[in-house]
Structures are given as C-alpha cells and as structure tokens.
C-alpha cells in the first residue's frame, strides 16, 4: 500500500478532472498555439486563451496580464531579474524576506553579484515580516519588494494587502511568490495591489512543469526584460512554444479552485484543527511553528520536542510528510525558515510539516494522528532529553559535547 | 533514504533501552552529542566488581534511526566484555555491522565516543573509590 499523502506543500495529486481536460491536447489537438494559418494552431490558441481567462478570473486580473512559464521557479526568476534589468536606471535595491523560497533568495543572491543591493528582512516569531521594518528599508533606490504570499513550510500568510498598499504609495513594484496561496485562499491582485505574482499548477492539483507570472498592465504598466531569447512569445516576455496541455491543465485547476475553494478550505482547516487537537490532547511539549491566525487552512507545522525528526519519519513510513530536521535535508542543515522564526536548532530538528489536500479524508487524519502519537511516545521513552526534562533538568544549562 | 534491515531491526526493536543509577560506583555513564546537532546519546555500563566484566548496558538516544541503531548495537556488544575489551570496539565495526551509508558514519563515531565516555566515567569512579579508601586508612 502506498503511504498516506500529507505532503501537499511539496506537490499535489493531479485532479482527474484536470487530466480529462488536458488529454485531447496531447493527441488530436496537438497544434502549436503560435501557428496562425491553420485550424490546429487556432484550436490550440483558443485553449490557451481560455486558460488565461480562467487564471485571470481566479486572481482578479485581466487575461492579457498572464504570462505562461514552466513553473514558479521560472516565474520568480523572470519577475525579479526582469525587473532588476528593466529598471536598472531607476535603482538597484530589492527588498525580500529571510523565509522566502530558494527560487527567490538565490535569484536575489545572483543579482547581488551583478551589483544589486538586497535587503533580507527578518521575520517576527510568528513568521510574518514587520511592516515598520519594511517601510524603513525602502530607499529612493528601491525598485522591487518581493515577499511571498504564504510560506511553504509553515503556511504563514504575509500581510500582502498592507505590503501592496505601501509599495504603491512609495512607487516600488511589488512581486509575490503566491504558489502556496493561489487556489487555496482568496487572492486578488487589484485589492492587494500586486504588480507581479508567481503561480504554479502542480501545487493546486494541476500538472508539473507549467506555471504563470501575472504582470500588471495598468497602474503601473510593469515591464520586464525577457530572460529567454527566441520567438517573442507571451508579449515578448517569455519565448518558447507554449506547453498547451499543461496550460489547459493550469486553467482547469484554477477554474475548479475558484468553484470549490470556499468549501474546500473550510473542510481542510477543520481536518487540520482536528489533527492539531489530537496531538495536543495526547502529548506534552508539542509546539506550533508560526502564526495560527495568519495561516493557510491546510498547513500544520509542529515541533515534537525531544524526538528527532528523521527518526520520527522512520516510524511513520506509511505516511508522507516532511521534517525540518537537518538529517532529512540535502544540505544537512535544519530548516532556515524555522531558524528565521527564532527557533533553536534543537527545535527545528523535531519539526514535522503536515500539508493536507483535496484527496485526504477524515479517516486518514485519525490514522495519522494515532500513529504519530504512538511513535512520539515510543521515541520519547528512548530520548535522554525527555528523561532529563522530566527529572527537572534545564537542557539549556547542560554542558553538551557538540560534534 | 533506504535503511538497512539491521538498522530497521534495531529501530523497531531497540535493545537495552533504559537508565541505571548514575551514582552507583559500578555504573559508568557516557553522554555525548548536543540537541542542536540533532544527536544526543546516553550510554551506561554496569561492571561486575569481582570479574571486571560488563554485566549490563543501557542506552537512550535522541537522534536519527542510524544513531538509535548504533547505540542499541553498542549495548549488545558491550555486555559480557571486560572494560579493556570494550575499548577495542571501533566505529568502523558498527558501520560494517549496520551497513551505514557515508552520511551516517558520524552516528557510529558518536556511539564509539559514548562507549569511551562511559568507560572513562567508570574508571574515574573506581579511582575515586581507591583514593577515598586510601584516605580512610
């Protein structure tokens, strides 16, 4: 039997309805959307334009403001590098946050090498940025603020509308990486004053390898320097033959999300709250990471103190979740997001991220809660730290032999 | 990451989990690692004063499955050995027995350190006892 999937921040299962919409575009409707002189091209273009409309409708945009890409990494690269190059004469300063995805952070680091100045805002203990700090970070050289809508590890929502308002007042462009938020919570580029927004299909029950960048056309009209040279597709901002089946899938995923979001988010937050309540009822010394008030409905990130994350995952190998433990990461460093909240490495090592999704059931929530609780109890019996704490020893006063 | 059958076996059925009285002069306690590093091992031995043989060994470990398995295996190997024999246990023996991958070698190093720390604690206690005895005379 395959593990229960509770890792919906990593990726989501393709919705069968999305697959059905995509299938004809792999076979009989295989045309190139840029072919202007025959029916194959026309039907492909029609499908692409329909998708553009579906995406725009979900986020309150105009369909002409949607640029298709290969996914959010490309969208983030295009938005940030594209602005930095296009507005180089106006300034060279970018503001972002310490808890951003690597696709934003590493893009910013790349630009630093090219002469840009980047401010990485710290976050408060709840995972949100401090608006006053943002305000004072803006200079007359600032051209872009890039702050994510919702974090991929802790699900914390940033004060997007406030950031958008501030950016507009100060004449700075505002980009948001919204891959975790779009389709999950209401997002509106007009009311939030967003100028650029990255979207990906596979986090919202669509296919991998396709995404979009929202680029505002009015008030202000945002311009970007293209990062790929070629046929000048997508109003010259992103060359390359369009991935028509993928684009159809992204559009369909947006249409489904729009129709079902209200009900789905209520159902998922109910399941999430029940999962949390079960942990808190059965276990002592468990801690929520990040704000519960400003959070995606389907995210839970908890530290199970004195139990190391990888050993916990090993005990629940019939459940797919992620840990902030160093042992589970490629870099062997504990989660930089959790550290940015002020969590010590010891607590980051004990964290588990649960990402609920459309295809999870109540029965799965019960199973995951019971299983995890039993493994935490077992591992705490093995944990010298838990034993010491129960004896009343303050672990912060112990002389450890770091290795 | 795929775990070896032996690591899984020790993780699922850890041997000799528990704690012994730290103040007992026959008990040596070693605690190595740090919570910030994601590994803390506590390993204890109880030595028979007449034979000098390790009668009992216990562990508790905070760490990944390989760290738990390394310390569980160490307690198995310690029992029945003299203190001097116990000092010959090398981390590479643990690596080979558990088929640990390179990224988990530090778990075996930690287990070897824990063995040495427990024996050192035991020896210091014995020395202290001798000193106390000498003083009493």
GROMACS .gro file of C-alpha atoms in nm, chain A residues 90-286:
model
  197
   90UNK     CA    1   1.583   5.384  -1.164
   91UNK     CA    2   1.758   5.192  -0.889
   92UNK     CA    3   1.926   4.872  -0.783
   93UNK     CA    4   1.777   4.792  -0.444
   94UNK     CA    5   1.550   4.490  -0.380
   95UNK     CA    6   1.377   4.402  -0.054
   96UNK     CA    7   1.283   4.043   0.028
   97UNK     CA    8   1.250   3.827   0.339
   98UNK     CA    9   1.460   3.560   0.508
   99UNK     CA   10   1.186   3.297   0.482
  100UNK     CA   11   1.139   3.317   0.105
  101UNK     CA   12   1.171   3.013  -0.118
  102UNK     CA   13   1.519   2.943  -0.259
  103UNK     CA   14   1.394   3.039  -0.605
  104UNK     CA   15   1.363   3.396  -0.473
  105UNK     CA   16   1.659   3.400  -0.234
  106UNK     CA   17   1.906   3.253  -0.480
  107UNK     CA   18   1.783   3.480  -0.758
  108UNK     CA   19   1.848   3.775  -0.528
  109UNK     CA   20   2.193   3.642  -0.441
  110UNK     CA   21   2.267   3.613  -0.812
  111UNK     CA   22   2.167   3.977  -0.859
  112UNK     CA   23   2.387   4.086  -0.569
  113UNK     CA   24   2.685   3.954  -0.763
  114UNK     CA   25   2.572   4.171  -1.055
  115UNK     CA   26   2.570   4.486  -0.845
  116UNK     CA   27   2.223   4.491  -0.693
  117UNK     CA   28   2.177   4.561  -0.326
  118UNK     CA   29   1.935   4.327  -0.148
  119UNK     CA   30   1.776   4.367   0.195
  120UNK     CA   31   1.668   4.038   0.353
  121UNK     CA   32   1.408   4.130   0.613
  122UNK     CA   33   1.399   3.913   0.924
  123UNK     CA   34   1.063   3.781   1.035
  124UNK     CA   35   0.894   3.801   1.372
  125UNK     CA   36   0.836   3.494   1.590
  126UNK     CA   37   0.505   3.426   1.416
  127UNK     CA   38   0.675   3.416   1.074
  128UNK     CA   39   0.544   3.750   0.944
  129UNK     CA   40   0.751   4.047   0.842
  130UNK     CA   41   0.743   4.367   1.045
  131UNK     CA   42   0.572   4.636   0.836
  132UNK     CA   43   0.767   4.916   1.005
  133UNK     CA   44   1.089   4.745   0.921
  134UNK     CA   45   0.980   4.712   0.559
  135UNK     CA   46   0.882   5.076   0.550
  136UNK     CA   47   1.218   5.191   0.679
  137UNK     CA   48   1.405   4.959   0.444
  138UNK     CA   49   1.268   5.137   0.136
  139UNK     CA   50   1.509   5.390  -0.015
  140UNK     CA   51   1.495   5.602  -0.330
  141UNK     CA   52   1.696   5.326  -0.498
  142UNK     CA   53   1.440   5.056  -0.417
  143UNK     CA   54   1.281   4.915  -0.730
  144UNK     CA   55   1.121   4.594  -0.605
  145UNK     CA   56   0.973   4.431  -0.297
  146UNK     CA   57   0.943   4.052  -0.327
  147UNK     CA   58   0.755   3.892  -0.038
  148UNK     CA   59   0.582   3.555  -0.061
  149UNK     CA   60   0.207   3.526  -0.012
  150UNK     CA   61   0.222   3.211   0.202
  151UNK     CA   62   0.521   3.018   0.327
  152UNK     CA   63   0.577   2.664   0.200
  153UNK     CA   64   0.695   2.526   0.536
  154UNK     CA   65   0.483   2.698   0.797
  155UNK     CA   66   0.191   2.816   0.582
  156UNK     CA   67   0.209   3.165   0.732
  157UNK     CA   68   0.039   3.436   0.527
  158UNK     CA   69   0.224   3.765   0.496
  159UNK     CA   70   0.034   4.096   0.525
  160UNK     CA   71   0.009   4.113   0.146
  161UNK     CA   72  -0.255   4.388   0.120
  162UNK     CA   73  -0.053   4.612   0.356
  163UNK     CA   74   0.268   4.548   0.164
  164UNK     CA   75   0.091   4.618  -0.166
  165UNK     CA   76  -0.050   4.944  -0.035
  166UNK     CA   77   0.287   5.058   0.098
  167UNK     CA   78   0.464   4.963  -0.226
  168UNK     CA   79   0.212   5.158  -0.432
  169UNK     CA   80   0.244   5.465  -0.210
  170UNK     CA   81   0.622   5.456  -0.239
  171UNK     CA   82   0.627   5.384  -0.613
  172UNK     CA   83   0.802   5.050  -0.571
  173UNK     CA   84   0.699   4.739  -0.763
  174UNK     CA   85   0.562   4.451  -0.560
  175UNK     CA   86   0.618   4.088  -0.658
  176UNK     CA   87   0.477   3.796  -0.460
  177UNK     CA   88   0.553   3.428  -0.489
  178UNK     CA   89   0.198   3.300  -0.439
  179UNK     CA   90   0.237   2.933  -0.531
  180UNK     CA   91   0.113   2.808  -0.195
  181UNK     CA   92  -0.177   3.054  -0.174
  182UNK     CA   93  -0.342   3.072  -0.515
  183UNK     CA   94  -0.637   2.836  -0.529
  184UNK     CA   95  -0.625   2.785  -0.150
  185UNK     CA   96  -0.717   3.130  -0.015
  186UNK     CA   97  -0.880   3.425  -0.196
  187UNK     CA   98  -0.612   3.619  -0.385
  188UNK     CA   99  -0.691   3.942  -0.568
  189UNK     CA  100  -0.418   4.136  -0.745
  190UNK     CA  101  -0.630   4.453  -0.754
  191UNK     CA  102  -0.728   4.476  -0.388
  192UNK     CA  103  -0.383   4.354  -0.279
  193UNK     CA  104  -0.200   4.598  -0.514
  194UNK     CA  105   0.018   4.320  -0.651
  195UNK     CA  106   0.228   4.406  -0.958
  196UNK     CA  107   0.383   4.066  -1.028
  197UNK     CA  108   0.275   3.728  -0.899
  198UNK     CA  109   0.419   3.378  -0.945
  199UNK     CA  110   0.183   3.082  -0.982
  200UNK     CA  111   0.241   2.714  -1.043
  201UNK     CA  112  -0.004   2.442  -1.146
  202UNK     CA  113   0.127   2.145  -0.952
  203UNK     CA  114   0.057   2.294  -0.608
  204UNK     CA  115  -0.311   2.326  -0.700
  205UNK     CA  116  -0.393   1.980  -0.839
  206UNK     CA  117  -0.261   2.063  -1.184
  207UNK     CA  118   0.033   1.919  -1.377
  208UNK     CA  119   0.403   1.978  -1.310
  209UNK     CA  120   0.612   2.187  -1.547
  210UNK     CA  121   0.371   2.471  -1.607
  211UNK     CA  122   0.315   2.798  -1.427
  212UNK     CA  123   0.240   3.161  -1.486
  213UNK     CA  124   0.354   3.508  -1.397
  214UNK     CA  125   0.095   3.778  -1.350
  215UNK     CA  126   0.235   4.105  -1.489
  216UNK     CA  127   0.030   4.418  -1.423
  217UNK     CA  128  -0.060   4.618  -1.735
  218UNK     CA  129  -0.222   4.926  -1.585
  219UNK     CA  130  -0.141   5.147  -1.287
  220UNK     CA  131   0.153   5.091  -1.327
  221UNK     CA  132   0.230   4.914  -1.653
  222UNK     CA  133   0.506   4.675  -1.550
  223UNK     CA  134   0.781   4.599  -1.798
  224UNK     CA  135   1.025   4.314  -1.781
  225UNK     CA  136   1.348   4.228  -1.956
  226UNK     CA  137   1.298   3.882  -2.106
  227UNK     CA  138   1.529   3.613  -1.971
  228UNK     CA  139   1.498   3.380  -2.272
  229UNK     CA  140   1.571   3.491  -2.625
  230UNK     CA  141   1.363   3.344  -2.902
  231UNK     CA  142   1.039   3.376  -3.091
  232UNK     CA  143   0.897   3.654  -2.876
  233UNK     CA  144   0.602   3.464  -2.738
  234UNK     CA  145   0.397   3.594  -2.446
  235UNK     CA  146   0.423   3.961  -2.546
  236UNK     CA  147   0.797   3.922  -2.576
  237UNK     CA  148   0.840   3.839  -2.209
  238UNK     CA  149   0.883   3.464  -2.240
  239UNK     CA  150   0.987   3.299  -2.564
  240UNK     CA  151   0.927   2.932  -2.622
  241UNK     CA  152   0.649   2.722  -2.775
  242UNK     CA  153   0.362   2.708  -2.531
  243UNK     CA  154   0.301   2.388  -2.333
  244UNK     CA  155  -0.060   2.368  -2.445
  245UNK     CA  156  -0.173   2.056  -2.249
  246UNK     CA  157  -0.004   2.191  -1.936
  247UNK     CA  158  -0.159   2.533  -1.984
  248UNK     CA  159  -0.503   2.375  -2.029
  249UNK     CA  160  -0.440   2.186  -1.705
  250UNK     CA  161  -0.341   2.501  -1.517
  251UNK     CA  162  -0.654   2.678  -1.639
  252UNK     CA  163  -0.880   2.390  -1.542
  253UNK     CA  164  -0.713   2.367  -1.200
  254UNK     CA  165  -0.785   2.737  -1.146
  255UNK     CA  166  -1.147   2.701  -1.254
  256UNK     CA  167  -1.202   2.412  -1.011
  257UNK     CA  168  -1.027   2.600  -0.731
  258UNK     CA  169  -1.243   2.903  -0.789
  259UNK     CA  170  -1.563   2.699  -0.773
  260UNK     CA  171  -1.465   2.487  -0.473
  261UNK     CA  172  -1.222   2.696  -0.267
  262UNK     CA  173  -1.466   2.821  -0.004
  263UNK     CA  174  -1.597   2.477   0.080
  264UNK     CA  175  -1.262   2.303   0.045
  265UNK     CA  176  -1.073   2.542   0.270
  266UNK     CA  177  -1.338   2.500   0.540
  267UNK     CA  178  -1.312   2.122   0.518
  268UNK     CA  179  -0.930   2.124   0.522
  269UNK     CA  180  -0.898   2.369   0.810
  270UNK     CA  181  -1.142   2.152   1.007
  271UNK     CA  182  -0.925   1.847   0.944
  272UNK     CA  183  -0.609   2.042   1.026
  273UNK     CA  184  -0.754   2.169   1.354
  274UNK     CA  185  -0.861   1.818   1.449
  275UNK     CA  186  -0.513   1.684   1.379
  276UNK     CA  187  -0.363   1.955   1.598
  277UNK     CA  188  -0.616   1.897   1.878
  278UNK     CA  189  -0.540   1.526   1.883
  279UNK     CA  190  -0.166   1.590   1.917
  280UNK     CA  191  -0.215   1.845   2.190
  281UNK     CA  192  -0.455   1.621   2.383
  282UNK     CA  193  -0.224   1.319   2.378
  283UNK     CA  194   0.126   1.471   2.402
  284UNK     CA  195   0.301   1.728   2.620
  285UNK     CA  196   0.578   1.954   2.487
  286UNK     CA  197   0.445   1.997   2.134
   0.00000   0.00000   0.00000
